[in-house]
Amino acid sequence: MFQESFKYYKARDPPPSFENVIDTDKDGAGLDCRLQNYSSTAGNNATFPGLLDSSSWRIFELKNRPGLIIIKNPFTKHSQRYWMTRCICDYPKHPNHTNLPDAIVDKYALRSAREQFDWWATAATIEDPADRRKLLKALRWTTLGYHYDWTNKVYDESARNAFPDDLAALCRHFAQVLGYVRFRPEAAIVNYYPVGSTLAGHTDHSEKNLEAPLFSFRYWL
């Protein structure tokens, strides 16, 4: 099912129809058939810097997939810029892990200074547009906290750094609003999508605690 849907929506000739895609901006009968309103358990005054008051959130749950919850953008414009800046300027730095190969890092940094390599700042100094685009498009993911082992599909205690405090606080707030009062974030994967790139359908099943929520925040530049 994943592969068929992925190929269909990725197609460009002919382009796909989006008539069956859930659009939370539309409150028609079709939307009502697939989504139901989700009630917050945190009351009507749960606040967090950079977020709208939770009483104004539009929260939906997919009817045929209980547990799949959609929150229509609760971020302020200023907060959206803050988190995009964190993802682009801060998170790709050491000690976080990225997919950037040594060959690319070595082109712009001495081997003895790899830990100081700054992907975003370096790209800003590259004069040749083609080289700059190549470096920018090379970054596809950054891992925070527990660093995911992509080969063995596991998280390991030996590959772990401190999880960002601000991101941890943000995740705990969302968890509280949704009723997960004891949630503690420990790992994150930041994915980067250059224009024209895609991510095929997949399932996440490397997490040991299947009772804890898995949050997915999406931003567009």
mmCIF file of C-alpha atoms in Angstrom:
data_model
loop_
_atom_site.group_PDB
_atom_site.id
_atom_site.type_symbol
_atom_site.label_atom_id
_atom_site.label_comp_id
_atom_site.label_asym_id
_atom_site.label_seq_id
_atom_site.Cartn_x
_atom_site.Cartn_y
_atom_site.Cartn_z
ATOM 1 C CA MET A 1 0.000 0.000 0.000
ATOM 2 C CA PHE A 2 2.808 2.427 0.929
ATOM 3 C CA GLN A 3 4.704 1.819 -2.309
ATOM 4 C CA GLU A 4 1.645 2.150 -4.533
ATOM 5 C CA SER A 5 0.548 5.412 -2.889
ATOM 6 C CA PHE A 6 4.098 6.766 -2.887
ATOM 7 C CA LYS A 7 4.561 6.109 -6.606
ATOM 8 C CA TYR A 8 1.171 7.609 -7.410
ATOM 9 C CA TYR A 9 1.717 10.904 -5.560
ATOM 10 C CA LYS A 10 5.320 11.162 -6.715
ATOM 11 C CA ALA A 11 4.318 10.921 -10.374
ATOM 12 C CA ARG A 12 4.576 14.053 -12.488
ATOM 13 C CA ASP A 13 3.239 12.874 -15.825
ATOM 14 C CA PRO A 14 0.347 12.713 -15.403
ATOM 15 C CA PRO A 15 0.265 14.659 -12.103
ATOM 16 C CA PRO A 16 -1.703 13.024 -9.253
ATOM 17 C CA SER A 17 -5.137 14.083 -8.103
ATOM 18 C CA PHE A 18 -5.355 15.288 -4.500
ATOM 19 C CA GLU A 19 -9.077 14.740 -4.104
ATOM 20 C CA ASN A 20 -8.508 11.942 -1.582
ATOM 21 C CA VAL A 21 -5.876 13.793 0.444
ATOM 22 C CA ILE A 22 -6.981 14.976 3.888
ATOM 23 C CA ASP A 23 -7.026 18.773 4.019
ATOM 24 C CA THR A 24 -7.792 20.163 7.480
ATOM 25 C CA ASP A 25 -8.599 23.538 5.917
ATOM 26 C CA LYS A 26 -11.718 21.968 4.457
ATOM 27 C CA ASP A 27 -14.590 21.100 6.786
ATOM 28 C CA GLY A 28 -16.647 19.182 4.238
ATOM 29 C CA ALA A 29 -18.416 15.839 4.537
ATOM 30 C CA GLY A 30 -15.423 13.969 3.162
ATOM 31 C CA LEU A 31 -13.226 15.289 5.957
ATOM 32 C CA ASP A 32 -15.827 14.376 8.582
ATOM 33 C CA CYS A 33 -15.800 10.798 7.321
ATOM 34 C CA ARG A 34 -12.095 10.375 7.966
ATOM 35 C CA LEU A 35 -11.326 12.641 10.921
ATOM 36 C CA GLN A 36 -12.913 13.165 14.294
ATOM 37 C CA ASN A 37 -12.256 15.910 16.806
ATOM 38 C CA TYR A 38 -9.775 15.014 19.528
ATOM 39 C CA SER A 39 -10.326 16.397 23.010
ATOM 40 C CA SER A 40 -7.332 17.767 24.899
ATOM 41 C CA THR A 41 -6.845 16.443 28.425
ATOM 42 C CA ALA A 42 -4.863 19.482 29.596
ATOM 43 C CA GLY A 43 -7.780 21.840 30.051
ATOM 44 C CA ASN A 44 -8.225 25.052 28.107
ATOM 45 C CA ASN A 45 -5.243 27.103 29.256
ATOM 46 C CA ALA A 46 -2.115 25.054 28.540
ATOM 47 C CA THR A 47 0.402 27.591 27.232
ATOM 48 C CA PHE A 48 3.970 27.425 25.931
ATOM 49 C CA PRO A 49 6.205 30.160 24.446
ATOM 50 C CA GLY A 50 5.743 30.387 20.711
ATOM 51 C CA LEU A 51 2.564 28.327 20.625
ATOM 52 C CA LEU A 52 -1.056 29.358 20.480
ATOM 53 C CA ASP A 53 -3.059 28.652 23.627
ATOM 54 C CA SER A 54 -4.049 24.982 23.499
ATOM 55 C CA SER A 55 -7.713 25.941 23.826
ATOM 56 C CA SER A 56 -7.549 27.228 20.240
ATOM 57 C CA TRP A 57 -5.809 24.177 18.757
ATOM 58 C CA ARG A 58 -7.652 22.205 16.119
ATOM 59 C CA ILE A 59 -6.879 18.579 16.946
ATOM 60 C CA PHE A 60 -8.087 15.644 14.853
ATOM 61 C CA GLU A 61 -7.737 11.874 15.044
ATOM 62 C CA LEU A 62 -7.900 9.609 12.020
ATOM 63 C CA LYS A 63 -10.983 7.436 12.445
ATOM 64 C CA ASN A 64 -9.610 4.294 10.837
ATOM 65 C CA ARG A 65 -6.185 4.677 12.499
ATOM 66 C CA PRO A 66 -6.804 5.371 16.229
ATOM 67 C CA GLY A 67 -3.758 7.061 17.718
ATOM 68 C CA LEU A 68 -2.822 8.952 14.559
ATOM 69 C CA ILE A 69 -3.441 12.531 15.699
ATOM 70 C CA ILE A 70 -3.143 15.690 13.589
ATOM 71 C CA ILE A 71 -2.714 19.131 15.150
ATOM 72 C CA LYS A 72 -3.284 21.953 12.714
ATOM 73 C CA ASN A 73 -0.414 24.460 12.987
ATOM 74 C CA PRO A 74 -0.301 25.686 16.633
ATOM 75 C CA PHE A 75 2.948 27.664 16.123
ATOM 76 C CA THR A 76 3.230 31.428 15.887
ATOM 77 C CA LYS A 77 5.132 32.822 12.887
ATOM 78 C CA HIS A 78 8.012 33.903 15.131
ATOM 79 C CA SER A 79 8.232 30.435 16.650
ATOM 80 C CA GLN A 80 8.218 28.774 13.244
ATOM 81 C CA ARG A 81 11.277 30.841 12.297
ATOM 82 C CA TYR A 82 12.934 29.969 15.609
ATOM 83 C CA TRP A 83 12.593 26.209 15.107
ATOM 84 C CA MET A 84 13.622 26.361 11.462
ATOM 85 C CA THR A 85 16.722 28.296 12.527
ATOM 86 C CA ARG A 86 17.514 25.679 15.151
ATOM 87 C CA CYS A 87 17.158 22.894 12.576
ATOM 88 C CA ILE A 88 19.307 24.631 9.968
ATOM 89 C CA CYS A 89 21.915 26.542 11.959
ATOM 90 C CA ASP A 90 22.312 24.637 15.237
ATOM 91 C CA TYR A 91 21.297 21.000 15.092
ATOM 92 C CA PRO A 92 23.740 19.940 12.313
ATOM 93 C CA LYS A 93 26.683 20.881 14.541
ATOM 94 C CA HIS A 94 28.814 18.577 16.689
ATOM 95 C CA PRO A 95 28.134 16.485 18.768
ATOM 96 C CA ASN A 96 24.968 15.722 16.804
ATOM 97 C CA HIS A 97 25.339 13.230 13.961
ATOM 98 C CA THR A 98 24.599 13.942 10.297
ATOM 99 C CA ASN A 99 24.709 12.012 7.038
ATOM 100 C CA LEU A 100 27.383 14.336 5.601
ATOM 101 C CA PRO A 101 30.190 12.114 4.251
ATOM 102 C CA ASP A 102 33.787 12.720 5.266
ATOM 103 C CA ALA A 103 34.689 13.695 1.699
ATOM 104 C CA ILE A 104 32.387 16.705 1.834
ATOM 105 C CA VAL A 105 33.412 17.776 5.329
ATOM 106 C CA ASP A 106 37.119 17.394 4.493
ATOM 107 C CA LYS A 107 36.661 19.672 1.467
ATOM 108 C CA TYR A 108 35.760 22.588 3.724
ATOM 109 C CA ALA A 109 37.399 21.761 7.056
ATOM 110 C CA LEU A 110 40.723 20.421 8.263
ATOM 111 C CA ARG A 111 40.599 16.873 9.609
ATOM 112 C CA SER A 112 41.684 18.214 12.994
ATOM 113 C CA ALA A 113 38.747 20.644 12.962
ATOM 114 C CA ARG A 114 35.912 18.367 11.882
ATOM 115 C CA GLU A 115 34.117 18.887 15.188
ATOM 116 C CA GLN A 116 33.957 22.626 14.474
ATOM 117 C CA PHE A 117 32.473 22.191 10.996
ATOM 118 C CA ASP A 118 29.434 24.454 10.529
ATOM 119 C CA TRP A 119 27.364 23.296 7.530
ATOM 120 C CA TRP A 120 25.126 26.362 7.234
ATOM 121 C CA ALA A 121 27.811 28.978 7.884
ATOM 122 C CA THR A 122 30.175 27.249 5.449
ATOM 123 C CA ALA A 123 27.541 27.208 2.699
ATOM 124 C CA ALA A 124 27.054 30.959 3.139
ATOM 125 C CA THR A 125 30.741 31.549 2.344
ATOM 126 C CA ILE A 126 30.836 29.524 -0.890
ATOM 127 C CA GLU A 127 30.854 31.862 -3.877
ATOM 128 C CA ASP A 128 30.206 29.326 -6.620
ATOM 129 C CA PRO A 129 26.413 28.723 -6.780
ATOM 130 C CA ALA A 130 26.793 25.130 -7.984
ATOM 131 C CA ASP A 131 29.157 24.213 -5.140
ATOM 132 C CA ARG A 132 26.900 25.956 -2.624
ATOM 133 C CA ARG A 133 23.818 24.046 -3.832
ATOM 134 C CA LYS A 134 25.764 20.798 -3.711
ATOM 135 C CA LEU A 135 26.692 21.309 -0.071
ATOM 136 C CA LEU A 136 23.197 22.442 0.913
ATOM 137 C CA LYS A 137 21.555 19.457 -0.771
ATOM 138 C CA ALA A 138 24.033 17.011 0.767
ATOM 139 C CA LEU A 139 22.535 17.292 4.263
ATOM 140 C CA ARG A 140 19.565 14.932 4.559
ATOM 141 C CA TRP A 141 19.358 14.175 8.279
ATOM 142 C CA THR A 142 20.651 15.039 11.737
ATOM 143 C CA THR A 143 20.141 12.920 14.851
ATOM 144 C CA LEU A 144 19.779 14.278 18.385
ATOM 145 C CA GLY A 145 19.998 12.539 21.761
ATOM 146 C CA TYR A 146 20.189 8.826 20.996
ATOM 147 C CA HIS A 147 21.747 8.561 17.536
ATOM 148 C CA TYR A 148 19.890 6.130 15.320
ATOM 149 C CA ASP A 149 21.923 3.249 13.875
ATOM 150 C CA TRP A 150 20.613 3.213 10.298
ATOM 151 C CA THR A 151 22.350 -0.063 9.446
ATOM 152 C CA ASN A 152 21.086 -2.167 12.347
ATOM 153 C CA LYS A 153 17.853 -0.177 12.893
ATOM 154 C CA VAL A 154 18.447 0.311 16.622
ATOM 155 C CA TYR A 155 19.225 2.921 19.270
ATOM 156 C CA ASP A 156 22.265 2.165 21.407
ATOM 157 C CA GLU A 157 23.501 3.555 24.738
ATOM 158 C CA SER A 158 27.000 3.906 23.314
ATOM 159 C CA ALA A 159 25.797 6.491 20.767
ATOM 160 C CA ARG A 160 24.091 9.160 22.782
ATOM 161 C CA ASN A 161 24.413 12.887 23.511
ATOM 162 C CA ALA A 162 22.349 15.316 25.551
ATOM 163 C CA PHE A 163 18.931 16.002 24.044
ATOM 164 C CA PRO A 164 18.279 19.743 23.358
ATOM 165 C CA ASP A 165 16.509 21.288 26.354
ATOM 166 C CA ASP A 166 14.238 23.558 24.319
ATOM 167 C CA LEU A 167 13.073 20.751 22.029
ATOM 168 C CA ALA A 168 12.513 18.491 25.028
ATOM 169 C CA ALA A 169 10.318 21.135 26.675
ATOM 170 C CA LEU A 170 8.331 21.605 23.461
ATOM 171 C CA CYS A 171 7.699 17.865 23.110
ATOM 172 C CA ARG A 172 6.676 17.524 26.747
ATOM 173 C CA HIS A 173 4.128 20.319 26.288
ATOM 174 C CA PHE A 174 2.523 18.596 23.315
ATOM 175 C CA ALA A 175 2.535 15.321 25.218
ATOM 176 C CA GLN A 176 0.790 16.939 28.182
ATOM 177 C CA VAL A 177 -1.914 18.452 25.985
ATOM 178 C CA LEU A 178 -2.557 15.033 24.446
ATOM 179 C CA GLY A 179 -2.637 13.252 27.804
ATOM 180 C CA TYR A 180 0.871 11.734 27.972
ATOM 181 C CA VAL A 181 1.876 13.322 31.263
ATOM 182 C CA ARG A 182 5.012 11.220 31.914
ATOM 183 C CA PHE A 183 6.551 11.515 28.463
ATOM 184 C CA ARG A 184 10.308 12.188 28.223
ATOM 185 C CA PRO A 185 11.864 12.734 24.769
ATOM 186 C CA GLU A 186 15.247 11.088 24.288
ATOM 187 C CA ALA A 187 15.866 10.876 20.540
ATOM 188 C CA ALA A 188 15.030 12.843 17.402
ATOM 189 C CA ILE A 189 15.746 12.688 13.693
ATOM 190 C CA VAL A 190 15.690 15.973 11.778
ATOM 191 C CA ASN A 191 15.027 15.321 8.091
ATOM 192 C CA TYR A 192 15.892 17.838 5.371
ATOM 193 C CA TYR A 193 14.040 17.862 2.055
ATOM 194 C CA PRO A 194 15.678 19.792 -0.802
ATOM 195 C CA VAL A 195 13.324 20.811 -3.607
ATOM 196 C CA GLY A 196 12.359 17.735 -5.602
ATOM 197 C CA SER A 197 13.235 15.218 -2.890
ATOM 198 C CA THR A 198 10.780 12.715 -1.418
ATOM 199 C CA LEU A 199 10.452 10.289 1.473
ATOM 200 C CA ALA A 200 8.784 6.947 0.820
ATOM 201 C CA GLY A 201 6.137 5.575 3.150
ATOM 202 C CA HIS A 202 7.593 3.626 6.053
ATOM 203 C CA THR A 203 6.933 2.526 9.626
ATOM 204 C CA ASP A 204 8.881 3.392 12.772
ATOM 205 C CA HIS A 205 9.419 0.339 14.950
ATOM 206 C CA SER A 206 12.846 0.792 16.565
ATOM 207 C CA GLU A 207 11.468 2.501 19.672
ATOM 208 C CA LYS A 208 11.470 0.269 22.753
ATOM 209 C CA ASN A 209 8.567 1.976 24.527
ATOM 210 C CA LEU A 210 5.557 1.562 22.264
ATOM 211 C CA GLU A 211 3.312 3.332 24.787
ATOM 212 C CA ALA A 212 5.122 6.654 24.311
ATOM 213 C CA PRO A 213 3.993 9.010 21.537
ATOM 214 C CA LEU A 214 6.079 9.693 18.436
ATOM 215 C CA PHE A 215 5.924 13.345 17.371
ATOM 216 C CA SER A 216 6.453 14.609 13.838
ATOM 217 C CA PHE A 217 6.848 18.368 13.320
ATOM 218 C CA ARG A 218 6.873 19.640 9.742
ATOM 219 C CA TYR A 219 8.099 23.028 8.515
ATOM 220 C CA TRP A 220 8.317 24.534 5.044
ATOM 221 C CA LEU A 221 10.723 27.269 3.962
#
